[in-house]
PDB file of C-alpha atoms in Angstrom:
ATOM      1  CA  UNK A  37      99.016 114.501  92.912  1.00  0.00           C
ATOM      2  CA  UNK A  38     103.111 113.884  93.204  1.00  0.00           C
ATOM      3  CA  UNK A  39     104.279 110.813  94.553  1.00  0.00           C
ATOM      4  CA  UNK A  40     106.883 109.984  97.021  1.00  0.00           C
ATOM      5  CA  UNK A  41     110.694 111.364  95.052  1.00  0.00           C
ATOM      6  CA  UNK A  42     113.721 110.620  96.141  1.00  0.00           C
ATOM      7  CA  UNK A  43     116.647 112.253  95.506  1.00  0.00           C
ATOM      8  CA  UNK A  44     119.721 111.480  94.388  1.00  0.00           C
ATOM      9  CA  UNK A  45     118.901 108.703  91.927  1.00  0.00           C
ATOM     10  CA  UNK A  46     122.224 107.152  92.035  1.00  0.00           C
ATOM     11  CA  UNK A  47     125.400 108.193  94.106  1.00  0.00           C
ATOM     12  CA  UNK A  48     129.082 106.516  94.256  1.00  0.00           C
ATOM     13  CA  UNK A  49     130.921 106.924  97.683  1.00  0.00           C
ATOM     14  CA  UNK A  50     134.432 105.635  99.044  1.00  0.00           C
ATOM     15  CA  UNK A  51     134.919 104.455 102.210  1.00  0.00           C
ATOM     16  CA  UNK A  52     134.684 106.704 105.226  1.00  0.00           C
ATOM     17  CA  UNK A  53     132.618 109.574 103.025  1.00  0.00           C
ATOM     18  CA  UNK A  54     129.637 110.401 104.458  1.00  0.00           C
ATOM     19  CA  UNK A  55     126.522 111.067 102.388  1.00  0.00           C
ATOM     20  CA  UNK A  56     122.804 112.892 102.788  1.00  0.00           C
ATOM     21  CA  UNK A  57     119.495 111.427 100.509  1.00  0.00           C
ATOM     22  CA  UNK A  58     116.629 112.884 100.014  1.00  0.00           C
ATOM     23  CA  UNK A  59     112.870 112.415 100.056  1.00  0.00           C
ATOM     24  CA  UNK A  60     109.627 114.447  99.620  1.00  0.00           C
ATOM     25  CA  UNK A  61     106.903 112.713 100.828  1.00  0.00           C
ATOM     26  CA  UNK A  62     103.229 112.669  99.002  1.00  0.00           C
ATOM     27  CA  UNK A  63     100.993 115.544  99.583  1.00  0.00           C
ATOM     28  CA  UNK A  64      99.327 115.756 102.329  1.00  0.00           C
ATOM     29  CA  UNK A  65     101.627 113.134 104.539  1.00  0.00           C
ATOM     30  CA  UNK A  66     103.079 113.670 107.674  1.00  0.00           C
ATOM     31  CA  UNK A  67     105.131 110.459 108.024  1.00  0.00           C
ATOM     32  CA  UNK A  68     108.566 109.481 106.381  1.00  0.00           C
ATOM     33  CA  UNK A  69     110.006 106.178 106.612  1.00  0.00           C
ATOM     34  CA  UNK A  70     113.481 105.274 105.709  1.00  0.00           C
ATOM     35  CA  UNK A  71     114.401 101.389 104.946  1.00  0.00           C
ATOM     36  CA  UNK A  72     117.868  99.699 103.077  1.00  0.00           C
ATOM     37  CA  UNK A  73     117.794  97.457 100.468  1.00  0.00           C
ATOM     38  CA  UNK A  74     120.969  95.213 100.396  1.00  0.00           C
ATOM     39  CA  UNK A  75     121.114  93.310  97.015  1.00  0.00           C
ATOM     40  CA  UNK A  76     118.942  90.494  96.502  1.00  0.00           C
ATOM     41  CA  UNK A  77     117.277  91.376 100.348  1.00  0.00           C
ATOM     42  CA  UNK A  78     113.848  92.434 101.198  1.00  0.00           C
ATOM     43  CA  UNK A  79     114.068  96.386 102.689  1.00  0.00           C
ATOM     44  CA  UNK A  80     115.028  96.519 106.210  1.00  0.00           C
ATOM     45  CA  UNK A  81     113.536  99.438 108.672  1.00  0.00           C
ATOM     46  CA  UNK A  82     116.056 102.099 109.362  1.00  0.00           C
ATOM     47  CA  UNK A  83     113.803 104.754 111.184  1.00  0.00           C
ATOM     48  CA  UNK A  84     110.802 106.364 111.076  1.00  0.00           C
ATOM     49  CA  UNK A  85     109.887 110.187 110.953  1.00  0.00           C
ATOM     50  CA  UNK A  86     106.814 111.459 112.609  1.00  0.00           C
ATOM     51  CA  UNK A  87     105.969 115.471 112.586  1.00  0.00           C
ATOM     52  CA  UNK A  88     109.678 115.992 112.685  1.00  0.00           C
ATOM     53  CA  UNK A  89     110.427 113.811 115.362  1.00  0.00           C
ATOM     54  CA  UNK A  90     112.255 110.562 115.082  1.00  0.00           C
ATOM     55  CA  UNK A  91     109.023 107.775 115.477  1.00  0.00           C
ATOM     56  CA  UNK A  92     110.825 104.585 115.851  1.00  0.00           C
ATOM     57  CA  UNK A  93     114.406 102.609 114.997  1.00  0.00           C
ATOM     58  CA  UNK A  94     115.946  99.596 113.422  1.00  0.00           C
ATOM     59  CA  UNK A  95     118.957  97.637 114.385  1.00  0.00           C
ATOM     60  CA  UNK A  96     121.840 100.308 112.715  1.00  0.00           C
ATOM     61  CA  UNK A  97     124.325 102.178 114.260  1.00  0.00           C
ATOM     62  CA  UNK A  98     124.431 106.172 115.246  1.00  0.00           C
ATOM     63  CA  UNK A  99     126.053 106.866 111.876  1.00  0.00           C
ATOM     64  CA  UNK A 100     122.786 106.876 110.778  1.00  0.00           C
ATOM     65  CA  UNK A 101     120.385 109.854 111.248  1.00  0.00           C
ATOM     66  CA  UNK A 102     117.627 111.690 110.140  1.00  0.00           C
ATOM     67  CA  UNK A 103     115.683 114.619 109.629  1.00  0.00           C
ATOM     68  CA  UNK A 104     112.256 115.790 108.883  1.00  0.00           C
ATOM     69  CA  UNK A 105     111.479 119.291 107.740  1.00  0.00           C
ATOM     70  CA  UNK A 106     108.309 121.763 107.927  1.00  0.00           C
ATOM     71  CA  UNK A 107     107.189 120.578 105.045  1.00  0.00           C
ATOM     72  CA  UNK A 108     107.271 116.676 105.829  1.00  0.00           C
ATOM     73  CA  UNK A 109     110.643 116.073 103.610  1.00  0.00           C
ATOM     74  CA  UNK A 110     112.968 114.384 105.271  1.00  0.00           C
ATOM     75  CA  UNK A 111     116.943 113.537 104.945  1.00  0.00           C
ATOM     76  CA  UNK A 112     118.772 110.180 106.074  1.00  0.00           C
ATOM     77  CA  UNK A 113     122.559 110.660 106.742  1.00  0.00           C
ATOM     78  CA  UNK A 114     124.985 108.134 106.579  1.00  0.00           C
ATOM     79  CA  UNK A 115     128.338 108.882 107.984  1.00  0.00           C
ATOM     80  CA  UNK A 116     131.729 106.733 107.442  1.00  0.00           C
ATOM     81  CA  UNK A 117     130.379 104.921 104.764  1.00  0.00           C
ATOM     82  CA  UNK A 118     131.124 101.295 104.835  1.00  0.00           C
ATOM     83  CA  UNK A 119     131.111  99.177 102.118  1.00  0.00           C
ATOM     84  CA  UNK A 120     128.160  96.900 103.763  1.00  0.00           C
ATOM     85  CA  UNK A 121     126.157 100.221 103.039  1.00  0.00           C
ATOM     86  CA  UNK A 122     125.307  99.753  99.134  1.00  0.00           C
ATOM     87  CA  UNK A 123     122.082  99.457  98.839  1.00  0.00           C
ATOM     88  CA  UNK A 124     119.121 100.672  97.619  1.00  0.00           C
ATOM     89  CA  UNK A 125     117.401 103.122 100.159  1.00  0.00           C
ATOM     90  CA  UNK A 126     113.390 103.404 100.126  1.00  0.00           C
ATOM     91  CA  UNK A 127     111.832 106.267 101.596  1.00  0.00           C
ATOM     92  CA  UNK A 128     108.021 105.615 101.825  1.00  0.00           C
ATOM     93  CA  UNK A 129     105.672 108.738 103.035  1.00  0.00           C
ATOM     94  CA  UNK A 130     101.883 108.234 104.899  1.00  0.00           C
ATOM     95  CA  UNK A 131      99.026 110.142 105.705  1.00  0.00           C
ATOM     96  CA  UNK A 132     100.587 109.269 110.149  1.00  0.00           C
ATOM     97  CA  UNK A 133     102.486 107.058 111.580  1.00  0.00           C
ATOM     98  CA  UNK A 134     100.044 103.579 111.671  1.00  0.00           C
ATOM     99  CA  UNK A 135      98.426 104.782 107.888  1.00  0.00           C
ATOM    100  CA  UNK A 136      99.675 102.540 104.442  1.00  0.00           C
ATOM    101  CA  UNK A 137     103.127 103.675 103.450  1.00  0.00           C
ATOM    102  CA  UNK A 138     103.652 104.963 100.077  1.00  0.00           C
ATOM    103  CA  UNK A 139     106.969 104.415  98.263  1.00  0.00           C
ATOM    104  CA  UNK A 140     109.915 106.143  96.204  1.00  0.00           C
ATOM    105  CA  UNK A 141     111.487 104.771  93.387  1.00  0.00           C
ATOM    106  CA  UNK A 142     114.882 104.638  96.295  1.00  0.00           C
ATOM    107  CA  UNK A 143     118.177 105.716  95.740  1.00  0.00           C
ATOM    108  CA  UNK A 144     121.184 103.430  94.718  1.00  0.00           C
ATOM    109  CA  UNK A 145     124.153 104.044  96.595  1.00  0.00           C
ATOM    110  CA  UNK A 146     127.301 102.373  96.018  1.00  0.00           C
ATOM    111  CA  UNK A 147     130.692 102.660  98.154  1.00  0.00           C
ATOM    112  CA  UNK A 148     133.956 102.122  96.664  1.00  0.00           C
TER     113      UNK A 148
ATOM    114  CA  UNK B 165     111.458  89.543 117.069  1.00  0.00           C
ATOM    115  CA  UNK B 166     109.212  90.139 113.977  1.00  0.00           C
ATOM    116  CA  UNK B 167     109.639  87.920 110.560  1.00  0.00           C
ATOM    117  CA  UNK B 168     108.720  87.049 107.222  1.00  0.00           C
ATOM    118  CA  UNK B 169     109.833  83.851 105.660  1.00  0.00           C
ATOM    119  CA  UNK B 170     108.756  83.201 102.032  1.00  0.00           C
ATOM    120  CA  UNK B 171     109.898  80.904  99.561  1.00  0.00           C
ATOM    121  CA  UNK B 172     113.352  81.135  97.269  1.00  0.00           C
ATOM    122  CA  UNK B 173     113.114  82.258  93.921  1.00  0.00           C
ATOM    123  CA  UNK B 174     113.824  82.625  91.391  1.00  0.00           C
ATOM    124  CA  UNK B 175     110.183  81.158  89.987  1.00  0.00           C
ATOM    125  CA  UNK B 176     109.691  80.528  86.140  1.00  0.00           C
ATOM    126  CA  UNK B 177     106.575  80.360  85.039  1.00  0.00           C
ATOM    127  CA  UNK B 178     104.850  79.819  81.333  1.00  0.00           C
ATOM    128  CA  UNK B 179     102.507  82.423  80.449  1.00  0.00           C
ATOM    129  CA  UNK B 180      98.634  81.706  82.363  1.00  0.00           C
ATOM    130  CA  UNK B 181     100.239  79.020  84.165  1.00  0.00           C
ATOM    131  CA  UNK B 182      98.672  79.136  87.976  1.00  0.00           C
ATOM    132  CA  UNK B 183     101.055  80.908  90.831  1.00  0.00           C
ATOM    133  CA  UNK B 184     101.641  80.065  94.608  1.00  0.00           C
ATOM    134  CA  UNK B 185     104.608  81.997  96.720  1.00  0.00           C
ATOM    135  CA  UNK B 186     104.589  80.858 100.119  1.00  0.00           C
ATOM    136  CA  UNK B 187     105.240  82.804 103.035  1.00  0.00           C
ATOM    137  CA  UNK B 188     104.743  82.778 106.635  1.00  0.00           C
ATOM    138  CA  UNK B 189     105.226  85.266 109.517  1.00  0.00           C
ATOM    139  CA  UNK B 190     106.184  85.467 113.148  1.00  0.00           C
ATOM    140  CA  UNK B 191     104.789  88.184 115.354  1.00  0.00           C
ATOM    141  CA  UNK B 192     103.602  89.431 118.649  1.00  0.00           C
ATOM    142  CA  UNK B 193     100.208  90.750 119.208  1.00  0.00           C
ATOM    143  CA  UNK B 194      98.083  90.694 115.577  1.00  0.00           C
ATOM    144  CA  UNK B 195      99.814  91.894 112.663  1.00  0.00           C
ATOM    145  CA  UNK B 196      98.431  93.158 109.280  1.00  0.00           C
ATOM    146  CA  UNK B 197     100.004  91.506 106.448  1.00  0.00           C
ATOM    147  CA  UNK B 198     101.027  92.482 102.818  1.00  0.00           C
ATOM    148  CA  UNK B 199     101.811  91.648  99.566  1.00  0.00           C
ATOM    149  CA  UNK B 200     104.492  94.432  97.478  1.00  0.00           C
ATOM    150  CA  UNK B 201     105.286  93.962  94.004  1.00  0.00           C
ATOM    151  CA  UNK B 202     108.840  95.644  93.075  1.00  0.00           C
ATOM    152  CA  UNK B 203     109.321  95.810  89.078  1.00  0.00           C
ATOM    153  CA  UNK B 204     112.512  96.691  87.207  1.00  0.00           C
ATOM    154  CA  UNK B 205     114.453  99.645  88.459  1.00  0.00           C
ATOM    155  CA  UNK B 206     110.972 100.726  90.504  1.00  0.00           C
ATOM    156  CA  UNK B 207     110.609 101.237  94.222  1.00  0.00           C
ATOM    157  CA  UNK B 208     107.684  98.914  95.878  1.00  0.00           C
ATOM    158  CA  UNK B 209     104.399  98.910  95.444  1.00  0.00           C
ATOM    159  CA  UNK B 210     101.825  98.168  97.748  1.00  0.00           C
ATOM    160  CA  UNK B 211      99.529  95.029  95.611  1.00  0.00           C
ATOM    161  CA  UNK B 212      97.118  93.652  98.371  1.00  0.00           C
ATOM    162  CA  UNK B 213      96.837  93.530 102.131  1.00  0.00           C
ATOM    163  CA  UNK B 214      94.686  91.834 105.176  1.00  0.00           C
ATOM    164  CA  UNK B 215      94.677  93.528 108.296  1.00  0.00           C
ATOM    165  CA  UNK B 216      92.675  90.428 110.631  1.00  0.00           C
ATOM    166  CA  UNK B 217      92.309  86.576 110.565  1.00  0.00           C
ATOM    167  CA  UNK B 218      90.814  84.886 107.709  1.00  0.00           C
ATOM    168  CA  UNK B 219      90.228  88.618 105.756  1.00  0.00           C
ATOM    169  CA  UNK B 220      91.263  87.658 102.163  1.00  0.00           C
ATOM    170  CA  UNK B 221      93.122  90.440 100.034  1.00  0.00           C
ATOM    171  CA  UNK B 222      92.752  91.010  96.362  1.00  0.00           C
ATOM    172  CA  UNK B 223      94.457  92.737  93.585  1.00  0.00           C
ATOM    173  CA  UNK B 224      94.912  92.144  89.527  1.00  0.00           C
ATOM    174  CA  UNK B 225      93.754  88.690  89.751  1.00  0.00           C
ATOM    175  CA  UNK B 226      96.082  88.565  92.911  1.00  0.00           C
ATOM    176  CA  UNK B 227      95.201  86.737  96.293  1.00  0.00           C
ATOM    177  CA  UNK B 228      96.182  86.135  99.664  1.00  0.00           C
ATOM    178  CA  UNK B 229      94.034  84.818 102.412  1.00  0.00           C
ATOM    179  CA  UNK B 230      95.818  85.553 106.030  1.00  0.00           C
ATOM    180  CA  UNK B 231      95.566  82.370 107.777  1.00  0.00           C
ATOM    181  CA  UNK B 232      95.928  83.269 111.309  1.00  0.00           C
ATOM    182  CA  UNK B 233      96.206  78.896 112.559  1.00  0.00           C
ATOM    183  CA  UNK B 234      99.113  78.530 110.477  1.00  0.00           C
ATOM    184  CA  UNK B 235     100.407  81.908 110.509  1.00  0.00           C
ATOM    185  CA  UNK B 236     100.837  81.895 106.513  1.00  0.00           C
ATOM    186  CA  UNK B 237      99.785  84.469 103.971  1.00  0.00           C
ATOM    187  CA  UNK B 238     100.480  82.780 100.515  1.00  0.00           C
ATOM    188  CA  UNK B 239      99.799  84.783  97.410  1.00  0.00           C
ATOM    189  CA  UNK B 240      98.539  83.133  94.419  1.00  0.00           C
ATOM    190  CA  UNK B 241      97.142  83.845  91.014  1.00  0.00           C
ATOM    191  CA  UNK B 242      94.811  81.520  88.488  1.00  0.00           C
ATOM    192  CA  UNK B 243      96.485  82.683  85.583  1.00  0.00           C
ATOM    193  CA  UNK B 244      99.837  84.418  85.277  1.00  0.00           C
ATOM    194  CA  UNK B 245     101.067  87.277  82.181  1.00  0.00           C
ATOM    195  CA  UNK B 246     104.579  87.591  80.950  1.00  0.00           C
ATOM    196  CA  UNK B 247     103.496  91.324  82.747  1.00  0.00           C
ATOM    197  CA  UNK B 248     103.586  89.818  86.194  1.00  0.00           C
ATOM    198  CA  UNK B 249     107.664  89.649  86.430  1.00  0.00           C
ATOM    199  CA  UNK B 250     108.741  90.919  88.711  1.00  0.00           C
ATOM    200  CA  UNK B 251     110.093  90.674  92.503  1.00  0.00           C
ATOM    201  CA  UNK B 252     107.316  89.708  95.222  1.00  0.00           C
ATOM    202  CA  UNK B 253     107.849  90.530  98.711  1.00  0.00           C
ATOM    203  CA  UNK B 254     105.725  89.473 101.577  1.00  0.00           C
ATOM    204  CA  UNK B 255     105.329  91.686 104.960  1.00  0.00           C
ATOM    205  CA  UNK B 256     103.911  92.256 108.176  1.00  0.00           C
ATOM    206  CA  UNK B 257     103.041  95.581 110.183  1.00  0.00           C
ATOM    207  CA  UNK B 258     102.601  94.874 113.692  1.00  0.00           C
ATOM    208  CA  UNK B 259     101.816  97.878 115.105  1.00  0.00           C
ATOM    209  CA  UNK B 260     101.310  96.435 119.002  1.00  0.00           C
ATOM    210  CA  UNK B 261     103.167  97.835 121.767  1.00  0.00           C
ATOM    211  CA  UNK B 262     104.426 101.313 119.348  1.00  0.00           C
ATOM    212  CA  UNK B 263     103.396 104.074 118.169  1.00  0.00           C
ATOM    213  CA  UNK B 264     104.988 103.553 114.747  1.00  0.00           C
ATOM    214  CA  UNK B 265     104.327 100.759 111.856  1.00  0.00           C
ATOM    215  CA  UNK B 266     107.276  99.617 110.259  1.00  0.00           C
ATOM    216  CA  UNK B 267     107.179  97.243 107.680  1.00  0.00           C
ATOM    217  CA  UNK B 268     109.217  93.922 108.218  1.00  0.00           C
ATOM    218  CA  UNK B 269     109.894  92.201 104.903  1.00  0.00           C
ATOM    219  CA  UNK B 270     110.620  88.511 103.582  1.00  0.00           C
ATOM    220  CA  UNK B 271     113.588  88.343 101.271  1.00  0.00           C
ATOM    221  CA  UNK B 272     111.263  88.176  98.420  1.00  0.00           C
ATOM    222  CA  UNK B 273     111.009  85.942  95.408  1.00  0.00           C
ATOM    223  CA  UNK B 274     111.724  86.761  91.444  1.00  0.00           C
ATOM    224  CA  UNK B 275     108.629  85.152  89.175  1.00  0.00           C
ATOM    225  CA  UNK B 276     109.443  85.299  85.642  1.00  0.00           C
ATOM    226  CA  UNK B 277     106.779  84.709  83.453  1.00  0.00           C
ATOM    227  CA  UNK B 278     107.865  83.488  79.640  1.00  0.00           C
ATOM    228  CA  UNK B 279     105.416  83.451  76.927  1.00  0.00           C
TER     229      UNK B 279
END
């Protein structure tokens, strides 16, 4: 059985750019969550992605948004990157919405 | 709102040396509560949980009793490895009044473990 991937493993932005990661969620799941991982912070809850409708929100702006496809994957878009926006980004998939969240290895995004 | 407070790091340890991490919550209605481990370069992984008062959850030696009078859930181990370093973070899923169960997260606390 494939875990939770996430894709890409490492990206470098400037300023302004805006950028799209990816995640396929474990077989069988239906849920996608998204969280950000500032350095030396726990993960904080960006949004949550149930049967392709958004299923709950943190505290972040409009500039970013989601998607979940068909087949459970899902994309988080960040728009006018700011600097405050390197991180590392979990996405974590589960069987629904109130089930034990599975997790990716994240994505490392930096912004010049 | 929702939080996890558990204690600063970093932690040093000598190998089979006994381990306590602190950490205690604030929530609404009756949160579950978890333990993730998050090694080197790895995303988190899920090492024990306790969804109701007093339930006590275990894992690789690993244990946490969720003490609902003092709102704490401190993980502790009898006898740490130089394997156990890594990043500990403590959570809470308070599902109560939403559909949806995010995951609110201490700041989480390095353990090395030297031999």
């Amino acid at each position: 059985e494939t875990g939770v991937t996430q894709s890409p493993t490492h990206l470098i932005k400037t300023r302004g750019q805006q950028v799209t990661l990816r995640c396929s969620s474990q077989s069988g799941h239906n849920t996608v969550s998204w969280y950000q991982q500032a350095l030396g912070q726990g993960p904080q809850f960006i949004f949550q992605y149930y049967r392709e409708e958004e299923n709950g929100r943190g505290n972040f702006p409009p500039r970013f948004s989601g998607l979940q496809f068909p087949n459970y994957s899902s994309e988080l878009n960040v728009n006018a990157l700011e600097l405050d926006d390197s991180a590392l980004y979990l996405c974590a998939s589960s069987l629904g919405a109130r089930d034990e969240q599975f997790f990716g290895p994240g994505t490392r995004l930096t912004v010049l | 709102g929702d939080s996890v407070t558990q204690m600063e790091g970093p932690v040093t340890l000598s190998e089979e040396a006994f381990l306590t991490i602190n950490c205690t919550y604030t929530a609404t209605g009756y949160p579950s509560l978890f333990w993730y481990v998050q090694y080197p370069g790895e995303g988190l992984q899920l090492l024990l949980k306790a969804t109701k008062a007093d339930d006590k959850g275990s894992n690789k030696g690993f244990e946490a009793t969720y003490r609902k009078e003092t709102t704490s859930f401190h993980l502790e181990k009898g006898s740490v490895q130089v394997s156990d370093s890594a990043v500990y973070f403590c959570a809470l899923s308070d599902g109560s009044g939403g559909s949806n169960y995010k995951l609110t997260f201490g700041k989480g606390t390095l353990l090395t473990v030297n031999p």
